[in-house]
PDB file of C-alpha atoms in Angstrom:
ATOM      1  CA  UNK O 115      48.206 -14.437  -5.905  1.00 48.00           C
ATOM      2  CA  UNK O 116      49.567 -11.004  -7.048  1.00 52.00           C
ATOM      3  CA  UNK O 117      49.967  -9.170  -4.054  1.00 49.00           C
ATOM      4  CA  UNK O 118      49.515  -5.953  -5.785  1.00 49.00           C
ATOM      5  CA  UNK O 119      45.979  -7.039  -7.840  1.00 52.00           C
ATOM      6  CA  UNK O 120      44.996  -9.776  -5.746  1.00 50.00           C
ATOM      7  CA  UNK O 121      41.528  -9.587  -7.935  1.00 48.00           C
ATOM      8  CA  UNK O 122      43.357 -10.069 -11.235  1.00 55.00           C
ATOM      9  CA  UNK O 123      42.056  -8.652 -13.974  1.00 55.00           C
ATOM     10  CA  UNK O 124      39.148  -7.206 -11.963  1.00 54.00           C
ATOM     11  CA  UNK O 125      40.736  -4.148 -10.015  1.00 50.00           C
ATOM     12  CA  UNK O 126      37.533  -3.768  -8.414  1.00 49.00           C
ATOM     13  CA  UNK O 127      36.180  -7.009  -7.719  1.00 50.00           C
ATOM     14  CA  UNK O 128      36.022  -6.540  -4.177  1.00 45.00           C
ATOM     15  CA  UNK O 129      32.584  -5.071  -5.151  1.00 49.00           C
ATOM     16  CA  UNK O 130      31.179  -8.386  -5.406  1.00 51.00           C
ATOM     17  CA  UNK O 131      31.992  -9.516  -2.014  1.00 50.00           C
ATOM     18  CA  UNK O 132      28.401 -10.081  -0.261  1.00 54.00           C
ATOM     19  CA  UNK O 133      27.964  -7.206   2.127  1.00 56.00           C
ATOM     20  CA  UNK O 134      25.102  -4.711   2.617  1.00 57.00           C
ATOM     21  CA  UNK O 135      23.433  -3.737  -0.044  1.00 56.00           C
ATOM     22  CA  UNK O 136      24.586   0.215  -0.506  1.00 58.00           C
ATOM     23  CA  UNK O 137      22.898   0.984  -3.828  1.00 58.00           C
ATOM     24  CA  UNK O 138      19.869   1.807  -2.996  1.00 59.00           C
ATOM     25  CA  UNK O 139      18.626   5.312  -2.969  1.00 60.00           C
ATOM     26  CA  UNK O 140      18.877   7.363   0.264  1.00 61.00           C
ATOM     27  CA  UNK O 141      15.804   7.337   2.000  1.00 63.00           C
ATOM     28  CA  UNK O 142      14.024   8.740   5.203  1.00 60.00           C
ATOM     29  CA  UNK O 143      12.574   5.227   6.483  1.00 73.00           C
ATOM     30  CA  UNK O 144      11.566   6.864   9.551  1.00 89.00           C
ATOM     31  CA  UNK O 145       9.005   7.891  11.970  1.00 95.00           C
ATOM     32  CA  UNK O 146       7.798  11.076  12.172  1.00 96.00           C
ATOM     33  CA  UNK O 147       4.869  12.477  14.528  1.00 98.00           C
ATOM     34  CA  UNK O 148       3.759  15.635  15.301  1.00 98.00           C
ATOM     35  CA  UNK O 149       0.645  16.990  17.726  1.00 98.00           C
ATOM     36  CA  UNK O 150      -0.872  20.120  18.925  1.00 98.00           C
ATOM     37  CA  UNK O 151      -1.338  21.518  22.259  1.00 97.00           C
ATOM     38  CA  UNK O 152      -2.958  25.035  23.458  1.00 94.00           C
ATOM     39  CA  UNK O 153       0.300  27.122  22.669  1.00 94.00           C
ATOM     40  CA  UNK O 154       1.581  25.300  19.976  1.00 97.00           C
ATOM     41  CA  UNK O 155       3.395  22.130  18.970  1.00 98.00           C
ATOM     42  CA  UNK O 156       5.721  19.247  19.506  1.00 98.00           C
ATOM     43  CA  UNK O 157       6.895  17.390  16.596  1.00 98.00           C
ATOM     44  CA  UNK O 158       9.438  14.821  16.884  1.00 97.00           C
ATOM     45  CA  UNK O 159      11.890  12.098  14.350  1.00 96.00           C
ATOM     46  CA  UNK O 160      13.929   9.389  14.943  1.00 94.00           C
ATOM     47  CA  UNK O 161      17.491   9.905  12.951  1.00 93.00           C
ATOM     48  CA  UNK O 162      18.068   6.758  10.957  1.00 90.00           C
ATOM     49  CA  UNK O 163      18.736   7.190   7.138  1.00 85.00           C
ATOM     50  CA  UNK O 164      18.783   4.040   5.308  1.00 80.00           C
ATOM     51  CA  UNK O 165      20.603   3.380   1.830  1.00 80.00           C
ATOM     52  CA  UNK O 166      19.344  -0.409   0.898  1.00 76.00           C
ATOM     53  CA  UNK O 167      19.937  -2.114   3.875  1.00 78.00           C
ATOM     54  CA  UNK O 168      22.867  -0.089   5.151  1.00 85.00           C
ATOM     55  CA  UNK O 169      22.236   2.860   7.610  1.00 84.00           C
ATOM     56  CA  UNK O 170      24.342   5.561   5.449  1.00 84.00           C
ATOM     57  CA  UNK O 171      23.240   8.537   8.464  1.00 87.00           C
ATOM     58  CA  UNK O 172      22.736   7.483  12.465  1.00 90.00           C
ATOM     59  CA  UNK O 173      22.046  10.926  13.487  1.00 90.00           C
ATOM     60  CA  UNK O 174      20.871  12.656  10.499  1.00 89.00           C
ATOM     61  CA  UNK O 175      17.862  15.619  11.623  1.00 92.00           C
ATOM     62  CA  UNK O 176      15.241  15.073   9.851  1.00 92.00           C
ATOM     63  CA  UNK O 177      12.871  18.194  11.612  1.00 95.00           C
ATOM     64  CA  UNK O 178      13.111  20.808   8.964  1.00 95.00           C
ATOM     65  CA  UNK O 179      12.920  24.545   9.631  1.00 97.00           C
ATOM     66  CA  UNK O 180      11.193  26.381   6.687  1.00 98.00           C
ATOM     67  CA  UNK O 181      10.451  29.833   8.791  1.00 97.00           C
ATOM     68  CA  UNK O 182      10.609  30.887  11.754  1.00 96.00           C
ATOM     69  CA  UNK O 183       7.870  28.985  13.638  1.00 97.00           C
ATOM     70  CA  UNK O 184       7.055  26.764  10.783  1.00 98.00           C
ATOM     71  CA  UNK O 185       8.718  23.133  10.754  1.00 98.00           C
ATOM     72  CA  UNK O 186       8.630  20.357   8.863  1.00 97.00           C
ATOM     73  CA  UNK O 187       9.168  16.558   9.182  1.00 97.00           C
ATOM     74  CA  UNK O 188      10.252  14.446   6.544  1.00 93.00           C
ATOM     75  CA  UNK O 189       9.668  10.844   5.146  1.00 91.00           C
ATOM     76  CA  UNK O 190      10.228   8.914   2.068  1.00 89.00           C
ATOM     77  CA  UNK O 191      13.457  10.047  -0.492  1.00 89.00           C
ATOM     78  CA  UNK O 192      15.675  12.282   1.315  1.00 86.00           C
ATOM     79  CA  UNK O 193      16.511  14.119  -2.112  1.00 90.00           C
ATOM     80  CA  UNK O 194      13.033  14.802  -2.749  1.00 94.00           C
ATOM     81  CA  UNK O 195      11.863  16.177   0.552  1.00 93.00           C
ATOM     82  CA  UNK O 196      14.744  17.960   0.799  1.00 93.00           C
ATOM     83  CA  UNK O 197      14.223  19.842  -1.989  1.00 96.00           C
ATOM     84  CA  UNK O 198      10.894  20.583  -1.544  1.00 97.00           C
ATOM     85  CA  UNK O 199      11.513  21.942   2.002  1.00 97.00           C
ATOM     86  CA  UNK O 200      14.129  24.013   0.103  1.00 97.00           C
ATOM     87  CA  UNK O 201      11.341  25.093  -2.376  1.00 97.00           C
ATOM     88  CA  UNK O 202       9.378  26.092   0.557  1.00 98.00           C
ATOM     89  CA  UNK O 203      11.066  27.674   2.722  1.00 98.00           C
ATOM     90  CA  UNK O 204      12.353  29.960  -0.348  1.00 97.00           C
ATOM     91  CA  UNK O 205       8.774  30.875  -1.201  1.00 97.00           C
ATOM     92  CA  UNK O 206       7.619  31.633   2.387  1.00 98.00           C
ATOM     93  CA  UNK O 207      10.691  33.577   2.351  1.00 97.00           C
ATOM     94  CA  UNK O 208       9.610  35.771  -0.168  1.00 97.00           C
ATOM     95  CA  UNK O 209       6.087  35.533   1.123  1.00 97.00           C
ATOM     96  CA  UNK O 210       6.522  36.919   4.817  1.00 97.00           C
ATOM     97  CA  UNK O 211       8.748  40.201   2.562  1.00 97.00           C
ATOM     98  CA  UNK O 212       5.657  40.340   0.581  1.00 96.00           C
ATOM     99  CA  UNK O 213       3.160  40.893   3.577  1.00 96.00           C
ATOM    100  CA  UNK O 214       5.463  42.348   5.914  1.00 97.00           C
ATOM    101  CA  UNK O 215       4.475  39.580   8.708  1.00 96.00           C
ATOM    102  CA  UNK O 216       5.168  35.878   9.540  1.00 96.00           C
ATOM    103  CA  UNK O 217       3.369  33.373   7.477  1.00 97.00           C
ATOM    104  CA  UNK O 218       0.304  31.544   8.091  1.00 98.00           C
ATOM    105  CA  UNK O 219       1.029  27.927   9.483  1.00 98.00           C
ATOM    106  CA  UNK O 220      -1.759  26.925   6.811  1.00 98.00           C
ATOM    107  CA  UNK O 221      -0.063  28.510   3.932  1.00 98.00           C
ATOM    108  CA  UNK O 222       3.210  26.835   4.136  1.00 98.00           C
ATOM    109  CA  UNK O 223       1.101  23.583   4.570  1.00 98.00           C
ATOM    110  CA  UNK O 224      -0.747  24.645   1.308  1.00 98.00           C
ATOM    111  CA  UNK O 225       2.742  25.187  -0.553  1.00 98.00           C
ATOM    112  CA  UNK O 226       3.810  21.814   0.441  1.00 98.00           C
ATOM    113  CA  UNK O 227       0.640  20.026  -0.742  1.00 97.00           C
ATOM    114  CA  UNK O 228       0.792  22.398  -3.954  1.00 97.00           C
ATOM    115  CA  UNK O 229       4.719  21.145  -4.845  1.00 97.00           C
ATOM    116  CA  UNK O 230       3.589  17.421  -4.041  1.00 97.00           C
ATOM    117  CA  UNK O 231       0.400  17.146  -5.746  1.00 97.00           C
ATOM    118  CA  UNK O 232       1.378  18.528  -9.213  1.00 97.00           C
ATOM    119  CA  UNK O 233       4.587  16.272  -8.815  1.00 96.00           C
ATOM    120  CA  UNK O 234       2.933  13.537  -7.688  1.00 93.00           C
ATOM    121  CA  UNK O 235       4.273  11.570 -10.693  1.00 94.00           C
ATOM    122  CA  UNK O 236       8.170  11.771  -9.913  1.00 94.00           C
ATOM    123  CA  UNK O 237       7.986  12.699  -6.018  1.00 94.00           C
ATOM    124  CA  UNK O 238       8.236  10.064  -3.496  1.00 93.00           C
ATOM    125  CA  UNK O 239       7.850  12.835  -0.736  1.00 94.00           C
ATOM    126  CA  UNK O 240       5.258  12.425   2.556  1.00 95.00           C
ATOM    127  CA  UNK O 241       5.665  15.820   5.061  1.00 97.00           C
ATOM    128  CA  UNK O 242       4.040  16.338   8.482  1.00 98.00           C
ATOM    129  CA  UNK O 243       4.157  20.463   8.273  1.00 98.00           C
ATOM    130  CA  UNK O 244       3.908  21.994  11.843  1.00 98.00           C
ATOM    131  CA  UNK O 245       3.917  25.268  13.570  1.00 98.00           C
ATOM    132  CA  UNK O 246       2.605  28.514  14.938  1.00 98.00           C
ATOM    133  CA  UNK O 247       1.695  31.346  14.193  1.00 97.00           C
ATOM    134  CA  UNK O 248      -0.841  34.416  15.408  1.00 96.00           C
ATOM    135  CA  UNK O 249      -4.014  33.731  13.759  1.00 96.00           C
ATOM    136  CA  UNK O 250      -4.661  30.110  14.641  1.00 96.00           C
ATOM    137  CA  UNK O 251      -1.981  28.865  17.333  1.00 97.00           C
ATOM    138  CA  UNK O 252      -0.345  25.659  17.002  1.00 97.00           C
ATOM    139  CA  UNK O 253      -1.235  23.668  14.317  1.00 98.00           C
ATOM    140  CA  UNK O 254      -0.331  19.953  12.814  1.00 98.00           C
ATOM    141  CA  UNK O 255      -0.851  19.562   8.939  1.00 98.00           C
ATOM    142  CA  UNK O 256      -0.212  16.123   7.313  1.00 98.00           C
ATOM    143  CA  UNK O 257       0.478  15.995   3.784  1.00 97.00           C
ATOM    144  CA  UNK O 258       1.261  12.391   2.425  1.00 95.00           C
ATOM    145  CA  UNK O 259       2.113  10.801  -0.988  1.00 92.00           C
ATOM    146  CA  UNK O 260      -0.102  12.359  -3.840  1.00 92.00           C
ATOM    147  CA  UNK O 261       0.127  15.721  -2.269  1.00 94.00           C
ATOM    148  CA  UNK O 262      -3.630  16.066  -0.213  1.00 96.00           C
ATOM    149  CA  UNK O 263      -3.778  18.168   2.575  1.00 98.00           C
ATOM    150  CA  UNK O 264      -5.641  16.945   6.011  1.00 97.00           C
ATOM    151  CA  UNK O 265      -5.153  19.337   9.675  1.00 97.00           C
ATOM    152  CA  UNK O 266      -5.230  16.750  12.596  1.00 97.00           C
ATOM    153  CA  UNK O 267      -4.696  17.236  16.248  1.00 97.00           C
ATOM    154  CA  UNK O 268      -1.867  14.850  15.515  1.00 97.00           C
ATOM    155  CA  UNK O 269      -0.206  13.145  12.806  1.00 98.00           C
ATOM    156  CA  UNK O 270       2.291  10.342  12.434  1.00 97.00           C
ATOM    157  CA  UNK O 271       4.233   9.486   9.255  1.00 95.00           C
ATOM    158  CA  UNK O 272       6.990   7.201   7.651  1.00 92.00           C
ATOM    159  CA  UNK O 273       7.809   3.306   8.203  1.00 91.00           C
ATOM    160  CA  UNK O 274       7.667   3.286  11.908  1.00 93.00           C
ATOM    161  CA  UNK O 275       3.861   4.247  11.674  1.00 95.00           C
ATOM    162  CA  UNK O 276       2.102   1.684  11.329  1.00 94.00           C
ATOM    163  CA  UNK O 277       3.672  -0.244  14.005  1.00 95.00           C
ATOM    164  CA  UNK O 278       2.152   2.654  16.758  1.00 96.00           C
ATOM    165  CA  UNK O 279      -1.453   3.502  15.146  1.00 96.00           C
ATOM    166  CA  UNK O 280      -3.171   1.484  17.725  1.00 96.00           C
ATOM    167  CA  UNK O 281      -0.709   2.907  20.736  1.00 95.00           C
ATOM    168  CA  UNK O 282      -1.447   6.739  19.187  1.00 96.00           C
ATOM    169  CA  UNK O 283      -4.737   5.991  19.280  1.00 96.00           C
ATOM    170  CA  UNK O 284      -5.454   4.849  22.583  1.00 96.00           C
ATOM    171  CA  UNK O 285      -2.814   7.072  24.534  1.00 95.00           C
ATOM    172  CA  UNK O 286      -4.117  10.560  22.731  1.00 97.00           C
ATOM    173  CA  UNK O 287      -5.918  12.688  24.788  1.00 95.00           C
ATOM    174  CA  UNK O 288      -7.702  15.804  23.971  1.00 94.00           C
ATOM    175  CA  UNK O 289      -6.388  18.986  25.762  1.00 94.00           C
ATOM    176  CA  UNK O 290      -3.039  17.333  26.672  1.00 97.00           C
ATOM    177  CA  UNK O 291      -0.534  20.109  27.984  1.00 96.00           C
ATOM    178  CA  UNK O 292       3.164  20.579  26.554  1.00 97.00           C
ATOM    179  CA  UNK O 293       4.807  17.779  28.814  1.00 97.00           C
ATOM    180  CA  UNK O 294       1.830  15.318  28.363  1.00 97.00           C
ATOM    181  CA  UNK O 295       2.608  15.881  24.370  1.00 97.00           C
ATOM    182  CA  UNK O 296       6.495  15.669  24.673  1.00 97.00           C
ATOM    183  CA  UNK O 297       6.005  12.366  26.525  1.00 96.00           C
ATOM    184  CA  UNK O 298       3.613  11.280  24.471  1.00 97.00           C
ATOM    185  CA  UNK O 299       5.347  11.899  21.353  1.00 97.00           C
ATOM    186  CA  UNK O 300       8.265  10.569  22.611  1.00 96.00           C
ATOM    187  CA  UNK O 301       7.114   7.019  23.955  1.00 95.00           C
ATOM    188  CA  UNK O 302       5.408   6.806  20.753  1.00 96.00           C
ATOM    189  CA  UNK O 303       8.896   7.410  18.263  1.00 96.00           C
ATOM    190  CA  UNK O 304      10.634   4.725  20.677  1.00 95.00           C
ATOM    191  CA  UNK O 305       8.143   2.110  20.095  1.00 95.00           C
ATOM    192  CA  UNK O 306       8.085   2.632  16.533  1.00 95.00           C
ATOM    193  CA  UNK O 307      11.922   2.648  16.678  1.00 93.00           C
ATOM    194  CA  UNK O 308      12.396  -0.568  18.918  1.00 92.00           C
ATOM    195  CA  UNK O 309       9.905  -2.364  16.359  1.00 91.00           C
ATOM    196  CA  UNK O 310      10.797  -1.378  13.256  1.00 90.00           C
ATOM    197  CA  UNK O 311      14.321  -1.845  11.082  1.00 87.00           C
ATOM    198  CA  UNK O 312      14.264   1.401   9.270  1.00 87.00           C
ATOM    199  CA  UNK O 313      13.531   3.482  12.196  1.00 92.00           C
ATOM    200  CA  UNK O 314      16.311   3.847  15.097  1.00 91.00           C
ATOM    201  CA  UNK O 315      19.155   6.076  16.249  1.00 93.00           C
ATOM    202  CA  UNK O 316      18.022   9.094  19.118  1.00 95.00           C
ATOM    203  CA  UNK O 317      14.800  10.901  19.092  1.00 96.00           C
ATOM    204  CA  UNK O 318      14.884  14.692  18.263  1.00 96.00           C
ATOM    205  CA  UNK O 319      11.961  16.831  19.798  1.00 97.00           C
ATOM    206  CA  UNK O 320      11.119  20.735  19.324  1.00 98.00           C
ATOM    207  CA  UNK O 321       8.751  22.520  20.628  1.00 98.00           C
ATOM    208  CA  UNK O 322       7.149  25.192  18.691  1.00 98.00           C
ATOM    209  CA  UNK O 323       5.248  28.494  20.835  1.00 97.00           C
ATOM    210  CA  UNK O 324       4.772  32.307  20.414  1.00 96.00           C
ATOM    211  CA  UNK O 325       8.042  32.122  22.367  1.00 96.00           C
ATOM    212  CA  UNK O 326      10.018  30.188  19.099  1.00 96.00           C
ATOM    213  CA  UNK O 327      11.537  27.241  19.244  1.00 97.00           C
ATOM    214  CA  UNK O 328      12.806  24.730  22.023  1.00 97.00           C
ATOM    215  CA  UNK O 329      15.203  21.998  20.421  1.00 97.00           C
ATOM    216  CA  UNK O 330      15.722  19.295  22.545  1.00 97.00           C
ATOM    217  CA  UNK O 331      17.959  15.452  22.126  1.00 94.00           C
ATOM    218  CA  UNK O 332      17.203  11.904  23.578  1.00 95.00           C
ATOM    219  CA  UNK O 333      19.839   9.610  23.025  1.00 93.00           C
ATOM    220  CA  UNK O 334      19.504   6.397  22.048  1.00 89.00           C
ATOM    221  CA  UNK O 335      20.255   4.873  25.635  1.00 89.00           C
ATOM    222  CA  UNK O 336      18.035   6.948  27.340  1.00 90.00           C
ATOM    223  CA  UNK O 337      14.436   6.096  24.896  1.00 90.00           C
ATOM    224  CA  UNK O 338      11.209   6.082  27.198  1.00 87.00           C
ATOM    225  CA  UNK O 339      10.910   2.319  25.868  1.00 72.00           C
ATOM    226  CA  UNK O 340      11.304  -0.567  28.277  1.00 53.00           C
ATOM    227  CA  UNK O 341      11.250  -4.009  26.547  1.00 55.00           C
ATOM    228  CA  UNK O 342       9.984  -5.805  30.204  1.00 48.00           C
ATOM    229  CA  UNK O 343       6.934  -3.296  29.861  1.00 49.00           C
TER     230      UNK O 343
END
């Protein structure tokens, strides 16, 4: 064997050596969830981005600021969402200049359904759009692929989903306070996480009040999961 081109006359044969499959495009398999309290909002992501089969991001942040007290959490290609959070955080931007005041919660949910809807075609873009503002409080907006526009009390999204639909369900309560939703929103994302292979990494929570916004990390060792529950 030539030491120096040990594949011959295939310098780059190595490529062919089974191994994870790294050609896929980058997407948010995730879970995403967001719900509303009197006050405002918690939204929450895991942090996995998967390529294929190979996890290209552990730790990526997939809650999206597009204004001050307007988030958004993202699912399907990360190139797509991205650039539509781009689009509308650009327009709300020029929006809030426009009627010296923040946005409407509802309006930046409208410009995401708007960008998703007419690109429905060539998008591959699902958005949980989140936030407060004066008028109507907290609020929870779920836009999903094809770009329609529905206002829940809470909304999950992404891969990890439909593994917690039933759990959502029957652990939602109406009138929950702020630390009823962050450990509800919580439990929920490490479920998802422990179940399904696209999901994983830490949880990353924010809190979203008159008062801004409260960031906060759990790590992957510390998930409110226990497998001997």
């Amino acid at each position: 064997m030539d030491v120096l081109n040990p594949y011959g006359g295939n310098p780059k044969g190595y490529l062919s050596t089974p191994g994870p499959d790294r050609n896929g495009e980058h997407m948010m398999g995730t879970t995403i969830m967001a719900v509303e309290f009197k006050g405002g909002v918690v939204i929450g992501a895991d942090s996995r981005t998967s390529t294929g089969s190979y996890v290209a991001n552990r730790v990526s942040d997939k809650l999206s600021k597009v204004h001050e007290r307007i988030y958004c959490l993202r699912s399907g290609s990360a190139a797509d969402t991205q650039a539509v959070a781009d689009m509308v955080a650009y327009y709300l931007d020029m929006h809030s200049v426009e009627i010296d005041s923040p946005p409407l919660v509802k309006t930046a949910a409208n410009l995401f359904k708007m960008i998703t809807y007419n690109n429905k075609d060539r998008l591959l873009a699902s958005i949980i759009c989140a936030g407060w503002d004066e008028k109507n409080g907290g609020q929870v907006y779920s836009i999903p692929l094809g770009g329609s526009l529905v206002r829940q009390p809470f909304a999950i999204g992404g891969s990890g989903s439909t593994y917690i639909f039933g759990h959502c369900d029957a652990e939602y309560k109406k009138g929950m306070d702020q630390k009823q939703c962050e450990a509800f929103v919580s439990k929920a994302i490490a479920h998802a996480m422990s179940r399904d292979g696209s999901s994983g990494g830490v949880i990353r929570l924010a809190i979203i009040t008159k008062d801004g916004v409260e960031r906060k990390y759990i790590p992957g060792d510390k998930l409110p999961f226990m497998k001997d529950e």
